[in-house]
């Protein structure tokens, strides 16, 4: 099997973060979201992957992953000039896929436990396609599954007004190359995209065998700021199982709970870090800082005289002297948040790359 990992899209719901880079590279727990996707594929024995690049920061994706050897994979890049839909992105990989079975994994989706068991299941099923479904409260915002009385998948409908079931199609799909015949018969939807749901519907109409499994555990689509912060919490909870302290914790500083402190990072006196937290390489925390639960701080940051929790700092940020507790915030790389603000409440920020905010 091979894999396709999408890095395109418009990312409008994640602006300003997506003004300067693709959402799939937003860091949670110290790694780009799509790195968890790639590592899940690798752990399922899939070492050859095509990454589809969109028109937001494609060069950053290539810089981050290179040829893939850093994470033990072989990566081929495919360009999607404009966001013409998931099926359009997949179609561009037809030559790369050849006659292989393959997984399409949206680069901004996270799945507890990875895909190894599902991939085995798909191969054993002999099906042309296998979908992973999950139950949600608001199915109308997704591709929704409709079943017949015997429980077979009858249809998949994109964002219906009235959902035929509470089960939606997640962004992890298993296919054989029959999918390309189906995509060739699909025309762009009302929003001008070649839809993957229409392509799956076409497979069903062509009498292809389309099966499904329900997701065991959680699945997270990271399309909004709230989703990104949730993903950060889930990843720190699930994947940071024990502390690893390669940096320096100075006398008078305190580190509690599960905390990952990378090499060259320094936690200065009177700083408290309460896990689960990730502190990137060469970052300085303190003096006088509280880094609270569910916070991921990138590399080369400086955090001083502040309290911060449930937040994400990209690399190269400076956050200093803010009296309000910073919570549920995301701060883009090379940004500075400083000031002499005296209010003792909780502040919430979403700050794009290379920004300066002085209170
Ligand atoms: P979406 O999150 O549905 O779309 P979007 O990225 O345009 O976001 P927004 O609604 O906030 O503007 O995309 C789902 C996934 O598919 C995501 O990982 C991006 C990827 N994608 C592509 O790679 N190419 C495309 O043409 C589209 C539409 C999405």
PDB file of N, CA, C and O and ligand atoms in Angstrom, residues 5-15 23-24 52-54 80 82-89 105-109 159 191 193 221 223, ligand 1:
ATOM      1  N   UNK A   5      -1.098  12.191   1.324  1.00  0.00           N
ATOM      2  CA  UNK A   5      -1.385  13.086   2.453  1.00  0.00           C
ATOM      3  C   UNK A   5      -1.596  14.501   1.899  1.00  0.00           C
ATOM      4  O   UNK A   5      -0.694  15.071   1.277  1.00  0.00           O
ATOM      5  N   UNK A   6      -2.780  15.033   2.110  1.00  0.00           N
ATOM      6  CA  UNK A   6      -3.114  16.338   1.513  1.00  0.00           C
ATOM      7  C   UNK A   6      -2.623  17.509   2.365  1.00  0.00           C
ATOM      8  O   UNK A   6      -2.832  17.531   3.579  1.00  0.00           O
ATOM      9  N   UNK A   7      -1.992  18.462   1.693  1.00  0.00           N
ATOM     10  CA  UNK A   7      -1.517  19.680   2.361  1.00  0.00           C
ATOM     11  C   UNK A   7      -2.044  20.932   1.679  1.00  0.00           C
ATOM     12  O   UNK A   7      -1.461  22.003   1.791  1.00  0.00           O
ATOM     13  N   UNK A   8      -3.138  20.780   0.900  1.00  0.00           N
ATOM     14  CA  UNK A   8      -3.708  21.950   0.212  1.00  0.00           C
ATOM     15  C   UNK A   8      -4.871  22.528   0.999  1.00  0.00           C
ATOM     16  O   UNK A   8      -4.937  22.397   2.213  1.00  0.00           O
ATOM     17  N   UNK A   9      -5.778  23.145   0.276  1.00  0.00           N
ATOM     18  CA  UNK A   9      -6.961  23.756   0.905  1.00  0.00           C
ATOM     19  C   UNK A   9      -6.784  25.248   1.077  1.00  0.00           C
ATOM     20  O   UNK A   9      -5.699  25.795   0.837  1.00  0.00           O
ATOM     21  N   UNK A  10      -7.874  25.891   1.492  1.00  0.00           N
ATOM     22  CA  UNK A  10      -7.841  27.355   1.659  1.00  0.00           C
ATOM     23  C   UNK A  10      -7.512  27.762   3.083  1.00  0.00           C
ATOM     24  O   UNK A  10      -6.938  28.813   3.314  1.00  0.00           O
ATOM     25  N   UNK A  11      -7.951  26.974   4.031  1.00  0.00           N
ATOM     26  CA  UNK A  11      -7.668  27.267   5.443  1.00  0.00           C
ATOM     27  C   UNK A  11      -8.264  28.569   5.915  1.00  0.00           C
ATOM     28  O   UNK A  11      -7.730  29.206   6.836  1.00  0.00           O
ATOM     29  N   UNK A  12      -9.390  28.988   5.343  1.00  0.00           N
ATOM     30  CA  UNK A  12      -9.946  30.303   5.710  1.00  0.00           C
ATOM     31  C   UNK A  12     -10.330  30.370   7.187  1.00  0.00           C
ATOM     32  O   UNK A  12     -10.217  31.426   7.802  1.00  0.00           O
ATOM     33  N   UNK A  13     -10.763  29.250   7.744  1.00  0.00           N
ATOM     34  CA  UNK A  13     -11.212  29.287   9.147  1.00  0.00           C
ATOM     35  C   UNK A  13     -10.052  29.407  10.126  1.00  0.00           C
ATOM     36  O   UNK A  13     -10.261  29.619  11.310  1.00  0.00           O
ATOM     37  N   UNK A  14      -8.843  29.252   9.624  1.00  0.00           N
ATOM     38  CA  UNK A  14      -7.679  29.336  10.527  1.00  0.00           C
ATOM     39  C   UNK A  14      -6.845  30.592  10.293  1.00  0.00           C
ATOM     40  O   UNK A  14      -5.703  30.677  10.737  1.00  0.00           O
ATOM     41  N   UNK A  15      -7.407  31.548   9.581  1.00  0.00           N
ATOM     42  CA  UNK A  15      -6.679  32.806   9.451  1.00  0.00           C
ATOM     43  C   UNK A  15      -6.645  33.498  10.799  1.00  0.00           C
ATOM     44  O   UNK A  15      -7.584  33.353  11.566  1.00  0.00           O
ATOM     45  N   UNK A  23      -2.145  24.947   7.117  1.00  0.00           N
ATOM     46  CA  UNK A  23      -2.636  24.537   8.438  1.00  0.00           C
ATOM     47  C   UNK A  23      -2.049  23.204   8.873  1.00  0.00           C
ATOM     48  O   UNK A  23      -1.895  22.943  10.064  1.00  0.00           O
ATOM     49  N   UNK A  24      -1.688  22.369   7.897  1.00  0.00           N
ATOM     50  CA  UNK A  24      -1.162  21.039   8.234  1.00  0.00           C
ATOM     51  C   UNK A  24       0.166  21.124   8.968  1.00  0.00           C
ATOM     52  O   UNK A  24       0.596  20.155   9.588  1.00  0.00           O
ATOM     53  N   UNK A  52       0.437  16.064  -1.353  1.00  0.00           N
ATOM     54  CA  UNK A  52      -0.104  17.037  -2.296  1.00  0.00           C
ATOM     55  C   UNK A  52       0.044  18.418  -1.681  1.00  0.00           C
ATOM     56  O   UNK A  52      -0.450  18.684  -0.573  1.00  0.00           O
ATOM     57  N   UNK A  53       0.756  19.289  -2.400  1.00  0.00           N
ATOM     58  CA  UNK A  53       1.001  20.653  -1.924  1.00  0.00           C
ATOM     59  C   UNK A  53      -0.053  21.586  -2.498  1.00  0.00           C
ATOM     60  O   UNK A  53      -0.408  21.475  -3.679  1.00  0.00           O
ATOM     61  N   UNK A  54      -0.542  22.491  -1.682  1.00  0.00           N
ATOM     62  CA  UNK A  54      -1.493  23.483  -2.172  1.00  0.00           C
ATOM     63  C   UNK A  54      -0.772  24.774  -2.489  1.00  0.00           C
ATOM     64  O   UNK A  54       0.452  24.785  -2.690  1.00  0.00           O
ATOM     65  N   UNK A  80      -0.849  20.875  -6.371  1.00  0.00           N
ATOM     66  CA  UNK A  80      -2.230  21.213  -6.734  1.00  0.00           C
ATOM     67  C   UNK A  80      -2.270  22.742  -6.782  1.00  0.00           C
ATOM     68  O   UNK A  80      -2.197  23.396  -5.754  1.00  0.00           O
ATOM     69  N   UNK A  82      -4.485  25.061  -7.429  1.00  0.00           N
ATOM     70  CA  UNK A  82      -5.523  25.770  -6.665  1.00  0.00           C
ATOM     71  C   UNK A  82      -6.432  24.740  -5.996  1.00  0.00           C
ATOM     72  O   UNK A  82      -6.509  23.598  -6.444  1.00  0.00           O
ATOM     73  N   UNK A  83      -7.101  25.159  -4.912  1.00  0.00           N
ATOM     74  CA  UNK A  83      -7.887  24.186  -4.128  1.00  0.00           C
ATOM     75  C   UNK A  83      -9.180  23.772  -4.830  1.00  0.00           C
ATOM     76  O   UNK A  83     -10.250  24.268  -4.540  1.00  0.00           O
ATOM     77  N   UNK A  84      -9.038  22.848  -5.754  1.00  0.00           N
ATOM     78  CA  UNK A  84     -10.211  22.429  -6.550  1.00  0.00           C
ATOM     79  C   UNK A  84     -10.861  21.178  -5.992  1.00  0.00           C
ATOM     80  O   UNK A  84     -11.564  20.469  -6.699  1.00  0.00           O
ATOM     81  N   UNK A  85     -10.580  20.864  -4.741  1.00  0.00           N
ATOM     82  CA  UNK A  85     -11.278  19.756  -4.101  1.00  0.00           C
ATOM     83  C   UNK A  85     -10.375  18.580  -3.744  1.00  0.00           C
ATOM     84  O   UNK A  85      -9.293  18.422  -4.306  1.00  0.00           O
ATOM     85  N   UNK A  86     -10.854  17.788  -2.795  1.00  0.00           N
ATOM     86  CA  UNK A  86     -10.072  16.642  -2.327  1.00  0.00           C
ATOM     87  C   UNK A  86      -9.914  15.616  -3.448  1.00  0.00           C
ATOM     88  O   UNK A  86      -8.819  15.085  -3.682  1.00  0.00           O
ATOM     89  N   UNK A  87     -10.999  15.368  -4.202  1.00  0.00           N
ATOM     90  CA  UNK A  87     -10.905  14.377  -5.288  1.00  0.00           C
ATOM     91  C   UNK A  87      -9.943  14.863  -6.371  1.00  0.00           C
ATOM     92  O   UNK A  87      -9.217  14.066  -6.981  1.00  0.00           O
ATOM     93  N   UNK A  88      -9.913  16.176  -6.599  1.00  0.00           N
ATOM     94  CA  UNK A  88      -8.963  16.735  -7.579  1.00  0.00           C
ATOM     95  C   UNK A  88      -7.531  16.481  -7.104  1.00  0.00           C
ATOM     96  O   UNK A  88      -6.674  16.061  -7.891  1.00  0.00           O
ATOM     97  N   UNK A  89      -7.289  16.701  -5.812  1.00  0.00           N
ATOM     98  CA  UNK A  89      -5.938  16.472  -5.254  1.00  0.00           C
ATOM     99  C   UNK A  89      -5.547  15.003  -5.399  1.00  0.00           C
ATOM    100  O   UNK A  89      -4.413  14.681  -5.775  1.00  0.00           O
ATOM    101  N   UNK A 105      -5.138  10.347   3.438  1.00  0.00           N
ATOM    102  CA  UNK A 105      -5.215  10.823   4.823  1.00  0.00           C
ATOM    103  C   UNK A 105      -5.118  12.351   4.748  1.00  0.00           C
ATOM    104  O   UNK A 105      -4.106  12.890   4.283  1.00  0.00           O
ATOM    105  N   UNK A 106      -6.165  13.055   5.131  1.00  0.00           N
ATOM    106  CA  UNK A 106      -6.102  14.518   5.116  1.00  0.00           C
ATOM    107  C   UNK A 106      -5.051  14.957   6.131  1.00  0.00           C
ATOM    108  O   UNK A 106      -5.052  14.483   7.273  1.00  0.00           O
ATOM    109  N   UNK A 107      -4.170  15.863   5.711  1.00  0.00           N
ATOM    110  CA  UNK A 107      -3.031  16.233   6.549  1.00  0.00           C
ATOM    111  C   UNK A 107      -3.395  17.016   7.792  1.00  0.00           C
ATOM    112  O   UNK A 107      -2.521  17.351   8.598  1.00  0.00           O
ATOM    113  N   UNK A 108      -4.690  17.324   7.961  1.00  0.00           N
ATOM    114  CA  UNK A 108      -5.092  18.050   9.170  1.00  0.00           C
ATOM    115  C   UNK A 108      -6.037  17.196  10.016  1.00  0.00           C
ATOM    116  O   UNK A 108      -6.787  17.736  10.821  1.00  0.00           O
ATOM    117  N   UNK A 109      -5.993  15.888   9.813  1.00  0.00           N
ATOM    118  CA  UNK A 109      -6.831  14.980  10.621  1.00  0.00           C
ATOM    119  C   UNK A 109      -5.955  14.151  11.548  1.00  0.00           C
ATOM    120  O   UNK A 109      -4.850  13.752  11.173  1.00  0.00           O
ATOM    121  N   UNK A 159     -22.656  17.665   3.225  1.00  0.00           N
ATOM    122  CA  UNK A 159     -23.346  18.751   3.944  1.00  0.00           C
ATOM    123  C   UNK A 159     -24.850  18.832   3.626  1.00  0.00           C
ATOM    124  O   UNK A 159     -25.339  19.860   3.129  1.00  0.00           O
ATOM    125  N   UNK A 191     -19.848  24.325  -5.184  1.00  0.00           N
ATOM    126  CA  UNK A 191     -18.775  25.221  -4.692  1.00  0.00           C
ATOM    127  C   UNK A 191     -17.516  25.119  -5.571  1.00  0.00           C
ATOM    128  O   UNK A 191     -16.443  25.579  -5.188  1.00  0.00           O
ATOM    129  N   UNK A 193     -15.784  22.453  -6.524  1.00  0.00           N
ATOM    130  CA  UNK A 193     -14.750  21.476  -6.153  1.00  0.00           C
ATOM    131  C   UNK A 193     -15.120  20.082  -6.655  1.00  0.00           C
ATOM    132  O   UNK A 193     -16.297  19.744  -6.736  1.00  0.00           O
ATOM    133  N   UNK A 221     -10.656  16.547  13.416  1.00  0.00           N
ATOM    134  CA  UNK A 221     -10.410  17.364  12.232  1.00  0.00           C
ATOM    135  C   UNK A 221      -9.990  18.730  12.770  1.00  0.00           C
ATOM    136  O   UNK A 221     -10.674  19.275  13.639  1.00  0.00           O
ATOM    137  N   UNK A 223      -9.875  21.924  11.688  1.00  0.00           N
ATOM    138  CA  UNK A 223     -10.213  23.028  10.785  1.00  0.00           C
ATOM    139  C   UNK A 223     -10.359  24.388  11.439  1.00  0.00           C
ATOM    140  O   UNK A 223     -10.331  25.406  10.748  1.00  0.00           O
TER     141      UNK A 223
HETATM  142  P1  LIG B   1     -11.195  21.670   4.220  1.00  0.00           P
HETATM  143  O1  LIG B   1     -10.766  21.913   5.628  1.00  0.00           O
HETATM  144  O2  LIG B   1     -12.562  21.133   4.033  1.00  0.00           O
HETATM  145  O3  LIG B   1     -11.090  22.979   3.356  1.00  0.00           O
HETATM  146  P2  LIG B   1     -10.121  24.202   3.448  1.00  0.00           P
HETATM  147  O4  LIG B   1      -8.702  23.803   3.692  1.00  0.00           O
HETATM  148  O5  LIG B   1     -10.313  24.959   2.173  1.00  0.00           O
HETATM  149  O6  LIG B   1     -10.530  25.018   4.750  1.00  0.00           O
HETATM  150  P3  LIG B   1     -11.544  26.214   5.043  1.00  0.00           P
HETATM  151  O7  LIG B   1     -12.913  25.609   4.955  1.00  0.00           O
HETATM  152  O8  LIG B   1     -11.194  26.651   6.443  1.00  0.00           O
HETATM  153  O9  LIG B   1     -11.292  27.308   4.046  1.00  0.00           O
HETATM  154  O10 LIG B   1     -10.150  20.670   3.546  1.00  0.00           O
HETATM  155  C1  LIG B   1     -10.014  19.366   4.036  1.00  0.00           C
HETATM  156  C2  LIG B   1      -8.604  18.874   3.819  1.00  0.00           C
HETATM  157  O11 LIG B   1      -8.326  18.682   2.440  1.00  0.00           O
HETATM  158  C3  LIG B   1      -7.526  19.771   4.347  1.00  0.00           C
HETATM  159  O12 LIG B   1      -6.455  18.960   4.824  1.00  0.00           O
HETATM  160  C4  LIG B   1      -7.073  20.505   3.107  1.00  0.00           C
HETATM  161  C5  LIG B   1      -7.235  19.475   2.024  1.00  0.00           C
HETATM  162  N1  LIG B   1      -7.564  20.015   0.705  1.00  0.00           N
HETATM  163  C6  LIG B   1      -6.651  19.884  -0.339  1.00  0.00           C
HETATM  164  O13 LIG B   1      -5.541  19.366  -0.169  1.00  0.00           O
HETATM  165  N2  LIG B   1      -7.011  20.371  -1.567  1.00  0.00           N
HETATM  166  C7  LIG B   1      -8.212  20.958  -1.817  1.00  0.00           C
HETATM  167  O14 LIG B   1      -8.468  21.368  -2.959  1.00  0.00           O
HETATM  168  C8  LIG B   1      -9.138  21.086  -0.710  1.00  0.00           C
HETATM  169  C9  LIG B   1     -10.464  21.738  -0.914  1.00  0.00           C
HETATM  170  C10 LIG B   1      -8.779  20.607   0.525  1.00  0.00           C
END
